[in-house]
C-alpha cells in the first residue's frame, strides 16, 4: 500500500506599496479521507464567492486532489481596489472499483473584481467569475461552464462582520452525444462572523450551479456551514462545526441516473496549546450522505471518526 501524502504552500508578496500578489497550492493523496488532518471541517466561511466544484466524499476510496490558485490586487486609490486571479483543480479517483458511481474531473477558471470603500467599515463592489469543469465518465465526456457576476457588500463593525453577494449566473452543460443545454439562474452568498472576548461564531450560506467533484451533471448546490469556538481557559478551546449541502441535478437530459443528494457533517473538538508552536487536538466527527445511484456512498452512508492530533506551526516572514 502506498503512503498517504499531503502538502500545502501559501505565499503572499507585496510587489509595491499598492500591489499584492498571493498564491496557494494544496495537494492531497489519500486512501482514506479521515487520514487527513482537519477533514470534513466544512467549506471556508468568508466573504468570497464560492469557486470550488461540487464535492461528495467517498471515505475509503483512493483519491488524488490538487488545487492551485493565485491573485493579484492593486489599490489604485485610497478607497478603490481592483484585482484578478485564476484557479485550477485536479480531482481524481485512481481506482474506479473503489468509487463506483463517481468520476474524476478537472476544473479551471478565472475571476476579476472591483471594490470601493464607502466608509471606514463598509465596502461595495462587483466580481466576475468563470469556471470550466471537464470530466470523462464512462457514459461520455462532459463539459460544464459557468459565468457569474456578483454584486457584493461587506460591513465590519467592532467584533462583527457581514458579507452579502448576489447576481446572475449563466451555465452551459454539454455531454456527448446529447445536445447542449444552458440556462440563467440566480446565485447568492451570505456570511457573518462575530468575535467576543472568549467566544466566536460564524455562519455562511451559498446557492450556485456547479459541477465536478465526483458528481455527474451540472448541480444546483445549496450549502450552509456554521462554527463556534469558546476559549474556556488560556490554553484550552472548545470548538464545533456543522455543515449541510444539498445538490440537485439541473440537467435532466444527463446520461446519469444520479439526480443529486445531500450530506450533513458535524465536528466537536478540544484544543490545547502545549507551547507557542505545539498544539494538541482531541475530537469527534460524524458524516451522513444520501446519494441514490452512487454505490460508493450508499454502501457507507454514515461514517464516524474519533481523532487525536499534535501539530507544530512555524511562521516566518521572508525578506526583512
PDB file of C-alpha atoms in Angstrom, residues 4-6 28-42 55-63 65 93 241 263-268 281 283-289 296-297 299-310:
ATOM      1  CA  UNK A   4      -0.896   8.884   2.111  1.00  0.00           C
ATOM      2  CA  UNK A   5       0.581  12.287   1.311  1.00  0.00           C
ATOM      3  CA  UNK A   6      -0.413  15.907   1.757  1.00  0.00           C
ATOM      4  CA  UNK A  28      -3.639  15.511  -1.099  1.00  0.00           C
ATOM      5  CA  UNK A  29      -3.222  11.832  -1.976  1.00  0.00           C
ATOM      6  CA  UNK A  30      -5.192   9.551   0.285  1.00  0.00           C
ATOM      7  CA  UNK A  31      -6.749   6.098   0.585  1.00  0.00           C
ATOM      8  CA  UNK A  32      -8.889   7.275   3.490  1.00  0.00           C
ATOM      9  CA  UNK A  33     -10.254  10.814   3.726  1.00  0.00           C
ATOM     10  CA  UNK A  34     -10.189  10.565   7.528  1.00  0.00           C
ATOM     11  CA  UNK A  35      -6.392  10.243   7.458  1.00  0.00           C
ATOM     12  CA  UNK A  36      -6.154  13.914   6.528  1.00  0.00           C
ATOM     13  CA  UNK A  37      -5.850  16.488   9.290  1.00  0.00           C
ATOM     14  CA  UNK A  38      -8.979  18.576   9.872  1.00  0.00           C
ATOM     15  CA  UNK A  39     -11.006  16.655   7.274  1.00  0.00           C
ATOM     16  CA  UNK A  40     -14.720  17.400   6.919  1.00  0.00           C
ATOM     17  CA  UNK A  41     -14.245  20.765   8.543  1.00  0.00           C
ATOM     18  CA  UNK A  42     -16.737  22.330   6.152  1.00  0.00           C
ATOM     19  CA  UNK A  55     -17.838  17.670  -3.656  1.00  0.00           C
ATOM     20  CA  UNK A  56     -19.110  14.373  -2.286  1.00  0.00           C
ATOM     21  CA  UNK A  57     -16.968  12.181  -0.052  1.00  0.00           C
ATOM     22  CA  UNK A  58     -16.111   8.540  -0.741  1.00  0.00           C
ATOM     23  CA  UNK A  59     -14.496   7.936   2.673  1.00  0.00           C
ATOM     24  CA  UNK A  60     -12.460   4.826   1.874  1.00  0.00           C
ATOM     25  CA  UNK A  61     -11.537   5.271  -1.806  1.00  0.00           C
ATOM     26  CA  UNK A  62      -8.158   6.265  -3.235  1.00  0.00           C
ATOM     27  CA  UNK A  63      -8.276   9.985  -4.080  1.00  0.00           C
ATOM     28  CA  UNK A  65      -6.625  16.179  -5.381  1.00  0.00           C
ATOM     29  CA  UNK A  93     -10.128   8.555  -8.335  1.00  0.00           C
ATOM     30  CA  UNK A 241     -18.639  22.915  13.240  1.00  0.00           C
ATOM     31  CA  UNK A 263     -24.832  15.451   3.112  1.00  0.00           C
ATOM     32  CA  UNK A 264     -24.511  16.650   6.682  1.00  0.00           C
ATOM     33  CA  UNK A 265     -21.431  16.622   8.875  1.00  0.00           C
ATOM     34  CA  UNK A 266     -20.558  17.735  12.374  1.00  0.00           C
ATOM     35  CA  UNK A 267     -17.421  18.027  14.464  1.00  0.00           C
ATOM     36  CA  UNK A 268     -16.675  18.737  18.103  1.00  0.00           C
ATOM     37  CA  UNK A 281      -6.375  18.352  19.492  1.00  0.00           C
ATOM     38  CA  UNK A 283     -12.230  15.438  18.599  1.00  0.00           C
ATOM     39  CA  UNK A 284     -15.106  13.516  17.070  1.00  0.00           C
ATOM     40  CA  UNK A 285     -16.677  13.787  13.593  1.00  0.00           C
ATOM     41  CA  UNK A 286     -19.796  12.304  12.039  1.00  0.00           C
ATOM     42  CA  UNK A 287     -20.759  12.307   8.367  1.00  0.00           C
ATOM     43  CA  UNK A 288     -24.055  11.260   6.777  1.00  0.00           C
ATOM     44  CA  UNK A 289     -24.614  11.250   2.998  1.00  0.00           C
ATOM     45  CA  UNK A 296     -19.540   4.246  -3.163  1.00  0.00           C
ATOM     46  CA  UNK A 297     -21.845   6.346  -0.951  1.00  0.00           C
ATOM     47  CA  UNK A 299     -22.594   1.294   0.996  1.00  0.00           C
ATOM     48  CA  UNK A 300     -21.085   3.731   3.559  1.00  0.00           C
ATOM     49  CA  UNK A 301     -23.741   6.432   4.161  1.00  0.00           C
ATOM     50  CA  UNK A 302     -22.721   7.029   7.785  1.00  0.00           C
ATOM     51  CA  UNK A 303     -19.160   7.447   8.970  1.00  0.00           C
ATOM     52  CA  UNK A 304     -17.776   8.230  12.414  1.00  0.00           C
ATOM     53  CA  UNK A 305     -14.284   9.370  13.319  1.00  0.00           C
ATOM     54  CA  UNK A 306     -12.550   9.973  16.628  1.00  0.00           C
ATOM     55  CA  UNK A 307      -9.147  11.631  16.372  1.00  0.00           C
ATOM     56  CA  UNK A 308      -6.141  12.846  18.341  1.00  0.00           C
ATOM     57  CA  UNK A 309      -3.533  15.034  16.672  1.00  0.00           C
ATOM     58  CA  UNK A 310      -0.440  17.029  17.598  1.00  0.00           C
TER      59      UNK A 310
END
